[in-house]
Coordinates of C-alpha atoms in Angstrom, one line a residue:
M1 CA 0.0 0.0 0.0
P2 CA 1.5 3.3 -0.9
S3 CA 2.7 5.7 1.7
S4 CA 3.9 9.3 1.7
A5 CA 6.9 11.0 3.0
G6 CA 8.2 14.6 3.3
P7 CA 11.2 16.1 5.0
S8 CA 9.7 15.3 8.4
I9 CA 7.7 12.2 7.5
D10 CA 8.6 8.5 7.9
T11 CA 6.4 5.6 7.1
I12 CA 5.5 2.4 8.9
T13 CA 2.9 -0.2 8.3
E14 CA 0.8 -1.5 11.2
G15 CA -1.9 -4.1 10.8
G16 CA -2.3 -3.4 7.1
R17 CA -2.8 0.4 7.4
V18 CA -0.3 3.0 6.6
T19 CA 0.9 5.1 9.5
Q20 CA 2.9 8.3 9.0
V21 CA 5.5 9.1 11.7
G22 CA 7.5 12.3 11.6
E23 CA 11.3 12.8 11.9
G24 CA 11.9 9.1 11.5
Q25 CA 10.7 8.4 15.1
E26 CA 8.5 5.6 16.2
A27 CA 5.1 6.8 17.4
E28 CA 5.2 6.8 21.2
E29 CA 2.7 7.3 24.0
T30 CA 4.7 10.3 25.1
A31 CA 4.0 12.2 21.8
P32 CA 2.7 15.7 22.5
P33 CA -1.1 16.1 22.5
V34 CA -2.5 17.3 19.2
M35 CA -4.5 20.5 19.2
T36 CA -7.5 20.0 17.1
F37 CA -9.3 23.3 17.4
G38 CA -9.9 24.5 13.9
A39 CA -8.6 21.2 12.5
P40 CA -9.1 20.7 8.8
T41 CA -11.4 18.2 7.2
A42 CA -11.2 16.2 4.0
G43 CA -11.9 18.2 1.0
E44 CA -10.8 21.5 2.5
I45 CA -8.5 23.6 0.3
L46 CA -5.6 25.4 2.0
A47 CA -4.2 28.6 0.6
E48 CA -6.7 28.2 -2.3
R49 CA -4.4 25.5 -3.7
Y50 CA -3.8 22.4 -1.6
E51 CA -6.8 20.1 -1.2
L52 CA -6.7 17.8 1.8
V53 CA -7.6 14.3 0.7
E54 CA -6.8 12.0 3.7
H55 CA -5.6 12.3 7.3
I56 CA -2.8 9.9 7.4
N57 CA -1.7 10.2 11.1
N58 CA -0.2 12.5 13.6
D59 CA 3.6 12.6 13.8
S60 CA 5.7 12.2 17.0
A61 CA 5.9 16.0 17.3
G62 CA 2.2 16.3 17.4
R63 CA 1.7 17.6 13.9
L64 CA -1.1 16.4 11.6
V65 CA 0.0 14.7 8.5
W66 CA -2.3 14.7 5.5
R67 CA -2.2 13.4 2.0
G68 CA -3.2 16.1 -0.4
V69 CA -3.3 17.3 -4.0
D70 CA -2.0 20.5 -5.5
V71 CA -5.1 21.5 -7.5
I72 CA -3.1 23.9 -9.7
L73 CA -0.3 21.5 -10.7
R74 CA -2.4 18.4 -10.2
R75 CA 0.3 16.5 -8.3
P76 CA 0.1 14.6 -4.9
V77 CA 1.6 16.4 -1.9
A78 CA 2.2 15.8 1.8
V79 CA 0.8 18.5 4.1
V80 CA 2.1 18.7 7.7
L81 CA 0.1 21.0 9.9
R82 CA 1.0 22.5 13.3
Y83 CA -1.4 24.1 15.8
P84 CA -1.0 26.9 16.7
G85 CA 1.1 28.8 14.2
G86 CA 2.9 32.0 15.0
D87 CA 6.0 31.9 17.2
S88 CA 5.6 28.3 18.1
A89 CA 5.9 27.3 14.4
T90 CA 8.9 29.5 13.6
E91 CA 11.5 26.7 13.8
M92 CA 9.4 24.4 11.5
L93 CA 8.9 27.1 8.9
Q94 CA 12.5 28.3 8.9
A95 CA 13.7 24.7 8.4
A96 CA 11.3 24.3 5.5
V97 CA 12.4 27.5 3.9
A98 CA 16.0 26.6 4.2
A99 CA 15.4 23.1 2.8
S100 CA 13.4 24.5 -0.2
R101 CA 16.6 26.3 -1.4
V102 CA 18.4 23.0 -2.1
I103 CA 17.2 21.1 -5.2
H104 CA 18.6 17.6 -5.5
P105 CA 17.2 14.3 -6.7
N106 CA 18.2 12.7 -3.3
L107 CA 16.4 15.3 -1.2
V108 CA 12.7 15.4 -0.5
G109 CA 11.3 18.5 -2.2
V110 CA 9.7 21.3 -0.1
Y111 CA 7.1 23.2 -2.0
D112 CA 5.5 25.7 0.4
A113 CA 5.5 26.9 4.0
I114 CA 2.6 29.0 5.3
D115 CA 1.8 30.6 8.6
E116 CA -1.9 31.4 9.3
D117 CA -1.3 32.3 12.9
V118 CA -4.0 29.8 14.1
R119 CA -2.1 27.1 12.3
A120 CA 1.0 26.7 10.2
Y121 CA 1.7 24.1 7.5
V122 CA 4.5 22.9 5.2
V123 CA 3.7 21.3 1.8
R124 CA 6.2 18.7 0.7
E125 CA 6.9 16.1 -2.0
W126 CA 4.8 12.9 -1.7
V127 CA 7.1 9.8 -2.0
D128 CA 5.7 6.3 -2.3
G129 CA 8.0 4.1 -0.3
R130 CA 9.4 3.3 3.1
S131 CA 12.3 4.2 5.4
L132 CA 15.6 2.6 5.6
R133 CA 14.7 1.5 9.1
E134 CA 11.7 -0.5 7.8
L135 CA 13.7 -1.9 4.9
V136 CA 16.5 -3.2 7.1
A137 CA 13.9 -4.7 9.5
D138 CA 13.6 -7.5 6.9
G139 CA 17.4 -8.1 7.2
P140 CA 20.7 -6.4 6.4
L141 CA 21.2 -5.2 2.9
D142 CA 23.7 -6.7 0.4
P143 CA 26.9 -4.6 0.0
A144 CA 25.9 -3.3 -3.4
R145 CA 22.6 -1.9 -2.2
A146 CA 24.1 -0.5 1.0
T147 CA 26.7 1.3 -1.1
A148 CA 24.0 2.7 -3.4
I149 CA 22.0 4.0 -0.5
G150 CA 25.1 5.5 1.2
N151 CA 26.1 7.1 -2.1
A152 CA 22.6 8.8 -2.4
V153 CA 22.7 10.1 1.1
A154 CA 26.2 11.4 0.7
S155 CA 25.2 13.1 -2.5
A156 CA 22.2 14.8 -0.7
I157 CA 24.4 15.9 2.1
A158 CA 27.0 17.3 -0.3
A159 CA 24.3 19.4 -1.9
V160 CA 23.2 20.7 1.4
H161 CA 26.8 21.5 2.5
A162 CA 27.5 23.3 -0.8
T163 CA 25.0 26.0 0.4
G164 CA 26.8 26.3 3.7
M165 CA 23.9 24.6 5.6
V166 CA 23.9 21.5 7.8
H167 CA 21.3 18.7 7.6
G168 CA 21.6 17.7 11.2
N169 CA 19.1 14.8 11.2
V170 CA 20.6 11.9 9.2
H171 CA 19.6 8.5 10.5
P172 CA 17.7 5.4 9.2
G173 CA 14.3 7.0 9.8
T174 CA 15.0 10.0 7.6
V175 CA 16.4 8.0 4.7
M176 CA 13.5 7.0 2.4
I177 CA 13.5 4.5 -0.4
S178 CA 10.7 5.0 -2.9
D179 CA 8.9 2.1 -4.6
D180 CA 10.8 2.9 -7.8
G181 CA 14.2 2.7 -6.1
R182 CA 14.9 6.4 -5.5
V183 CA 16.7 7.2 -2.3
V184 CA 15.8 10.5 -0.7
L185 CA 16.9 12.2 2.6
A186 CA 14.2 13.9 4.5
D187 CA 13.7 16.2 7.5
A188 CA 16.6 18.6 7.6
R189 CA 16.4 20.0 11.2
T190 CA 19.4 21.8 12.4
D191 CA 20.3 23.7 15.6
G192 CA 23.4 25.2 17.1
E193 CA 24.8 21.8 18.0
D194 CA 24.8 20.5 14.4
S195 CA 27.9 20.4 12.2
Q196 CA 28.8 19.3 8.7
E197 CA 31.3 16.8 10.2
A198 CA 28.4 15.2 12.1
D199 CA 26.5 14.8 8.9
I200 CA 29.4 13.1 7.2
R201 CA 30.0 10.7 10.1
A202 CA 26.3 9.9 10.0
V203 CA 26.8 8.5 6.6
G204 CA 29.1 5.9 8.3
G205 CA 26.2 5.2 10.6
I206 CA 23.9 4.7 7.6
L207 CA 26.4 2.3 6.0
Y208 CA 26.9 0.4 9.2
F209 CA 23.1 0.1 9.8
A210 CA 22.4 -1.0 6.2
L211 CA 25.2 -3.7 6.3
T212 CA 24.5 -5.0 9.8
G213 CA 21.0 -4.0 10.9
H214 CA 22.5 -2.3 14.0
W215 CA 22.9 1.4 14.8
P216 CA 26.3 2.6 16.2
H217 CA 24.7 5.0 18.8
A218 CA 27.6 5.7 21.1
E219 CA 30.2 6.0 18.3
A220 CA 28.1 8.3 16.2
P221 CA 26.0 10.5 18.4
L222 CA 23.2 11.4 16.1
R223 CA 19.6 12.5 16.6
G224 CA 18.5 9.0 15.8
A225 CA 20.7 7.6 18.6
T226 CA 18.9 9.3 21.5
A227 CA 16.3 7.6 23.6
G228 CA 13.6 10.0 22.4
H229 CA 14.1 8.7 18.9
G230 CA 13.1 5.1 19.3
R231 CA 16.3 3.5 20.6
A232 CA 14.4 0.3 21.2
A233 CA 13.3 0.2 17.6
I234 CA 16.8 0.0 16.2
P235 CA 19.2 -2.6 17.7
D236 CA 22.5 -1.2 19.1
A237 CA 25.8 -2.1 17.5
V238 CA 27.6 -5.3 18.6
R239 CA 30.3 -4.3 21.0
D240 CA 33.3 -5.9 22.7
A241 CA 34.1 -5.8 26.4
S242 CA 35.6 -2.3 26.1
G243 CA 32.5 -0.9 24.3
A244 CA 34.1 -0.7 20.9
I245 CA 31.7 -1.6 18.1
A246 CA 32.4 -4.6 15.9
A247 CA 33.3 -4.0 12.3
P248 CA 30.6 -4.9 9.7
R249 CA 32.8 -7.9 8.5
Q250 CA 32.8 -9.2 12.1
V251 CA 29.0 -9.1 12.2
R252 CA 28.2 -10.7 8.9
A253 CA 30.0 -12.4 6.1
G254 CA 30.4 -11.0 2.6
V255 CA 31.1 -7.4 3.4
P256 CA 34.0 -6.2 1.1
A257 CA 37.1 -5.0 2.9
Y258 CA 37.1 -1.6 1.2
L259 CA 33.5 -0.9 2.3
D260 CA 34.2 -2.2 5.8
D261 CA 37.3 0.1 6.1
L262 CA 35.4 3.2 4.8
T263 CA 32.5 2.6 7.2
M264 CA 34.7 2.2 10.2
D265 CA 36.9 5.2 9.2
L266 CA 33.8 7.4 9.1
L267 CA 32.8 6.3 12.6
D268 CA 36.3 6.7 14.1
A269 CA 36.5 10.0 15.9
E270 CA 40.4 9.8 15.7
I271 CA 40.3 9.9 11.9
A272 CA 39.4 13.2 10.2
P273 CA 36.6 12.6 7.8
P274 CA 36.7 13.7 4.2
S275 CA 34.5 16.5 2.9
S276 CA 31.0 15.5 1.9
D277 CA 31.6 16.0 -1.8
V278 CA 34.8 13.8 -1.6
L279 CA 32.8 11.1 0.3
S280 CA 30.1 11.3 -2.3
A281 CA 32.6 10.9 -5.1
E282 CA 34.2 7.9 -3.3
L283 CA 30.9 6.2 -2.8
G284 CA 29.9 7.0 -6.4
R285 CA 33.0 5.2 -7.5
L286 CA 32.2 2.2 -5.4
D287 CA 28.5 2.1 -6.4
I288 CA 28.3 -0.8 -8.9
P289 CA 25.1 -0.8 -11.0
A290 CA 22.8 -3.8 -10.4
E291 CA 23.5 -5.2 -13.9
D292 CA 27.2 -5.3 -13.1
H293 CA 27.0 -7.3 -9.8
F294 CA 28.6 -10.2 -11.6
L295 CA 31.9 -8.3 -11.3
D296 CA 31.9 -9.1 -7.6
Q297 CA 32.7 -12.7 -8.5
T298 CA 34.6 -12.4 -11.7
G299 CA 36.6 -9.2 -11.3
T300 CA 36.5 -6.4 -13.8
I301 CA 36.8 -7.3 -17.4
R302 CA 40.2 -6.2 -18.6
F303 CA 42.4 -6.1 -21.6
T304 CA 45.6 -7.8 -20.6
A305 CA 49.0 -9.1 -21.7
D306 CA 49.3 -12.4 -23.5
G307 CA 52.6 -13.1 -22.0
V308 CA 54.6 -13.2 -25.2
E309 CA 58.1 -11.8 -24.7
D310 CA 58.9 -9.1 -27.3
R311 CA 62.7 -8.9 -27.4
S312 CA 64.4 -6.5 -29.7
P313 CA 66.2 -8.3 -32.6
L314 CA 69.2 -6.1 -31.8
A315 CA 69.5 -7.5 -28.3
A316 CA 72.0 -10.2 -29.4
A317 CA 74.3 -7.7 -31.0
G318 CA 75.9 -6.8 -27.7
G319 CA 78.9 -4.5 -27.6
R320 CA 79.2 -4.5 -31.4
K321 CA 76.5 -1.9 -31.6
V322 CA 78.7 0.6 -29.8
A323 CA 81.4 0.3 -32.4
I324 CA 78.8 0.7 -35.2
G325 CA 77.5 3.8 -33.4
I326 CA 81.0 5.4 -33.3
A327 CA 81.5 4.5 -37.0
G328 CA 78.2 6.1 -37.8
L329 CA 79.2 9.3 -36.0
L330 CA 82.5 9.5 -38.0
A331 CA 80.6 9.0 -41.2
V332 CA 78.2 11.8 -40.3
A333 CA 81.2 14.1 -39.6
L334 CA 82.6 13.2 -43.0
V335 CA 79.3 13.9 -44.8
G336 CA 79.1 17.3 -43.1
L337 CA 82.6 18.2 -44.2
L338 CA 81.7 17.3 -47.8
I339 CA 78.6 19.5 -47.7
G340 CA 80.7 22.4 -46.4
I341 CA 83.2 22.0 -49.2
A342 CA 80.5 21.8 -51.8
T343 CA 78.8 24.9 -50.5
L344 CA 82.0 27.0 -50.5
G345 CA 82.9 25.9 -54.0
N346 CA 79.5 26.5 -55.5
D347 CA 79.2 29.9 -57.4
D348 CA 75.7 29.3 -58.6
P349 CA 73.2 30.5 -55.9
E350 CA 70.3 28.8 -57.7
T351 CA 71.9 25.4 -57.4
E352 CA 71.5 23.4 -54.2
P353 CA 74.6 21.7 -53.0
V354 CA 74.5 17.9 -53.1
A355 CA 76.3 15.8 -50.5
R356 CA 77.9 12.6 -51.9
P357 CA 79.5 10.1 -49.6
S358 CA 83.1 9.3 -50.2
A359 CA 83.8 6.3 -52.5
S360 CA 86.1 5.0 -49.8
T361 CA 83.4 4.9 -47.1
P362 CA 82.4 1.3 -46.5
A363 CA 78.8 0.6 -47.4
G364 CA 76.5 0.4 -44.4
D365 CA 78.8 2.5 -42.1
A366 CA 77.6 5.9 -43.5
T367 CA 74.2 5.7 -41.6
P368 CA 73.5 9.2 -40.1
A369 CA 72.6 9.5 -36.5
P370 CA 68.8 9.2 -36.0
V371 CA 66.9 12.4 -35.5
V372 CA 65.2 12.8 -32.2
R373 CA 61.5 13.6 -32.7
K374 CA 58.1 13.2 -31.0
L375 CA 57.1 9.6 -31.4
T376 CA 53.5 8.6 -32.3
I377 CA 51.7 6.8 -29.5
Q378 CA 49.7 4.1 -31.2
D379 CA 47.6 3.1 -28.2
I380 CA 47.1 4.3 -24.6
R381 CA 45.0 2.7 -21.9
I382 CA 44.4 3.0 -18.1
I383 CA 45.6 0.1 -15.9
D384 CA 43.7 -0.3 -12.6
P385 CA 44.6 -3.8 -11.3
D386 CA 43.3 -3.4 -7.7
S387 CA 39.8 -1.9 -8.5
R388 CA 36.6 -3.4 -9.6
Q389 CA 35.3 -0.1 -11.0
R390 CA 35.5 0.9 -14.6
N391 CA 34.5 4.6 -14.3
E392 CA 38.2 5.7 -14.2
L393 CA 39.1 3.9 -17.5
S394 CA 37.7 6.4 -20.0
D395 CA 39.3 9.5 -21.7
A396 CA 42.7 7.9 -22.0
E397 CA 43.0 9.2 -25.6
K398 CA 42.9 12.8 -24.3
M399 CA 46.4 12.3 -23.0
M400 CA 47.8 12.1 -26.5
D401 CA 45.7 14.6 -28.5
G402 CA 48.2 17.5 -28.2
D403 CA 45.8 19.6 -26.0
E404 CA 47.0 20.2 -22.5
N405 CA 43.7 21.7 -21.5
K406 CA 42.0 18.3 -21.8
G407 CA 43.1 15.0 -20.3
W408 CA 42.3 11.9 -18.2
E409 CA 41.6 12.2 -14.5
T410 CA 41.2 9.9 -11.5
D411 CA 38.2 9.9 -9.2
T412 CA 38.4 12.0 -6.1
Y413 CA 39.7 10.1 -3.0
Y414 CA 39.9 11.1 0.6
S415 CA 43.7 10.3 1.0
A416 CA 46.7 10.5 -1.3
N417 CA 47.2 6.8 -1.4
F418 CA 43.9 6.1 -3.2
S419 CA 42.0 5.9 0.1
N420 CA 44.0 2.6 0.8
Y421 CA 41.9 0.8 -1.9
K422 CA 44.8 0.2 -4.3
K423 CA 48.5 0.4 -4.6
G424 CA 48.3 2.6 -7.6
M425 CA 47.1 3.2 -11.2
G426 CA 48.9 3.2 -14.4
V427 CA 48.9 4.6 -18.0
W428 CA 49.9 1.9 -20.5
I429 CA 51.5 3.2 -23.6
D430 CA 52.1 1.4 -26.9
L431 CA 54.5 3.0 -29.4
G432 CA 53.4 0.6 -32.1
A433 CA 56.9 -0.8 -32.7
P434 CA 60.3 -0.9 -30.9
H435 CA 61.9 2.6 -30.9
T436 CA 65.0 4.2 -29.4
V437 CA 63.5 6.4 -26.7
K438 CA 65.1 9.6 -25.4
S439 CA 62.5 10.8 -22.9
L440 CA 58.9 10.7 -21.7
T441 CA 57.2 13.8 -20.4
A442 CA 53.9 13.8 -18.5
T443 CA 52.0 17.0 -18.0
L444 CA 49.9 16.9 -14.8
S445 CA 47.1 18.9 -13.3
D446 CA 48.8 19.5 -10.0
S447 CA 52.0 19.2 -8.2
G448 CA 52.6 16.8 -5.3
V449 CA 52.3 13.6 -7.4
S450 CA 54.4 10.5 -6.8
A451 CA 55.0 8.3 -9.9
A452 CA 57.5 6.2 -11.7
L453 CA 58.0 4.9 -15.2
F454 CA 58.5 1.2 -16.2
T455 CA 59.1 -0.8 -19.3
G456 CA 58.0 -4.3 -20.1
V457 CA 57.1 -6.7 -22.8
G458 CA 53.4 -7.1 -22.2
D459 CA 51.3 -6.1 -25.2
F460 CA 47.7 -5.2 -24.8
P461 CA 44.9 -6.3 -25.1
S462 CA 44.8 -10.0 -24.5
S463 CA 42.0 -12.4 -23.6
S464 CA 43.7 -14.6 -21.0
Q465 CA 45.2 -12.5 -18.3
G466 CA 44.4 -9.5 -16.1
D467 CA 45.8 -6.1 -15.2
K468 CA 47.7 -7.6 -12.3
D469 CA 49.6 -9.9 -14.6
L470 CA 50.3 -7.1 -17.0
V471 CA 51.8 -4.9 -14.3
K472 CA 54.0 -7.8 -13.2
G473 CA 55.5 -7.8 -16.7
F474 CA 56.8 -4.2 -16.3
K475 CA 59.7 -4.8 -14.0
T476 CA 62.4 -2.5 -15.5
R477 CA 62.2 1.0 -14.0
I478 CA 63.3 4.0 -16.2
G479 CA 65.3 6.6 -14.3
Q480 CA 64.3 7.5 -10.7
P481 CA 60.8 7.7 -9.3
F482 CA 59.3 11.1 -8.4
E483 CA 58.2 11.5 -4.8
Q484 CA 55.6 14.3 -4.2
H485 CA 57.0 16.1 -7.3
D486 CA 56.9 19.9 -6.8
G487 CA 56.1 20.6 -10.5
T488 CA 53.4 19.7 -13.0
K489 CA 55.9 18.3 -15.6
M490 CA 57.5 14.9 -15.1
A491 CA 60.3 14.1 -17.5
F492 CA 61.8 10.7 -17.5
D493 CA 65.1 10.4 -19.4
G494 CA 66.9 7.4 -18.0
F495 CA 66.4 5.3 -21.1
D496 CA 69.1 2.9 -22.3
P497 CA 70.4 4.2 -25.7
E498 CA 71.3 0.7 -26.7
Q499 CA 67.8 -0.6 -26.0
K500 CA 64.6 -0.2 -28.0
Y501 CA 61.2 0.2 -26.3
Q502 CA 57.6 -0.3 -27.4
Y503 CA 55.6 -0.7 -24.2
L504 CA 55.8 1.8 -21.3
L505 CA 53.9 2.1 -18.0
F506 CA 53.5 5.4 -16.2
W507 CA 52.7 4.3 -12.7
I508 CA 51.0 6.7 -10.2
T509 CA 51.3 5.9 -6.5
E510 CA 50.2 9.1 -4.7
L511 CA 47.7 11.7 -5.7
P512 CA 48.0 15.5 -5.1
S513 CA 45.8 17.3 -2.6
T514 CA 43.0 19.5 -4.2
E515 CA 40.3 21.7 -2.7
R516 CA 37.9 18.7 -2.8
G517 CA 40.1 15.9 -1.8
F518 CA 42.9 14.0 -3.6
K519 CA 42.7 13.8 -7.4
L520 CA 45.0 13.8 -10.4
G521 CA 44.6 14.8 -14.0
V522 CA 47.1 13.7 -16.6
Q523 CA 46.7 16.3 -19.3
E524 CA 49.2 15.1 -21.9
I525 CA 51.9 12.4 -22.4
S526 CA 54.6 12.8 -25.0
V527 CA 57.5 10.5 -26.0
Q528 CA 60.7 11.7 -27.7
G529 CA 62.9 9.3 -29.6
S530 CA 63.6 7.9 -33.0

């Protein structure tokens, strides 16, 4: 049976009928008495616009909750009335006005707030669905769904924080899941004790509750953790003898380590939380669409090395190449001398001098030194061996388009080491054929990056192996690694002049700090050689 929800409305079903409970609280016998003087009746139209259709229930703050219809826009609405209006309704109306300024798909919409002195009412979006508390009552959620809900809540909080406001009331009763799967956060209700950090840590509580069915009251002191908010309705977290809460993986099997770590980090008062937009980006990166859940078992589909060793045909030449190189340089000097003589002896300015090798020069030893130029990158891909996500694998081609204003970028993480989720990421480069390489230059979006350059024999793609196997094939480091580089240009020039290279791997181990977290853009990669 459909139910409705607004920023201060939660839904529970009792004995087959729908009951509306405000602010995510269980209806209790101690709820304030409802003043019914002048109470509306079905069919009454408020503000010449909102027709009251059905009295759903009275919320735990003593307000009347009605299902209504906006007769102008012809859409269902939830109407929450308070008696009396005036000064006693100021906080409710101010909260509604503030919430109406933030438009976001994961926030319940607030349409109107009216004070008629005798009564005041707020008109809100009608959402068919139920609260997270009700949903988890049937059992903890699978990690993918818990991540999706956490992502939606974090996105909503980030939108609120972007305006400088605080939500202040994030708990399982104010997280609503509609019948069509939409997740919305309801009932922003701030006071002087609220903070953006508390909102962010509350997301950890939401993840913990969704994964375990328990609410970490003591570790995350939120509104939903107080006795007045139905403590008995939500089981407390499992704790050890010292009172510390058990990690989700200790409570139930099947919780991924990265999700377990993120949840516990958010609940740990000793660890500074990320900003809400960084947390939203991180959960968005981990939010796997339902159709891709098979990746949990099989790992991400990757293009990989086939294991064929690609040795240069000149490798067996050994030291003989050095002698040939010296002979080549001598031949170039001789050719230059002949050109100079021909130029000085030419009296006709219209005639271009022609250089001819000496007849005594042995054939094959007059090869000029190769000209260093920008090599063409035939293929470029992103290597992400420790991740199951694929949303960081696009736009690799922008690193070789010659435009430093466009490039590839990582997701945003809450620490420099990829939030401890992976050891690094790489950019795989194929020069198309073996070349003598002079240098590789990477143009970066920010300073403070740690990275190294490797070479190997793994071509790409392959159908049999994964990124981890490909990375193992790149064991030879070129030059020295950069540690928290203080510039935005990284130039690697430690190539062996006697060796030819086709495959290179630019490996990133630490991200730079930005205003919104830790993130890197690689704007351009160029390779010089012959």
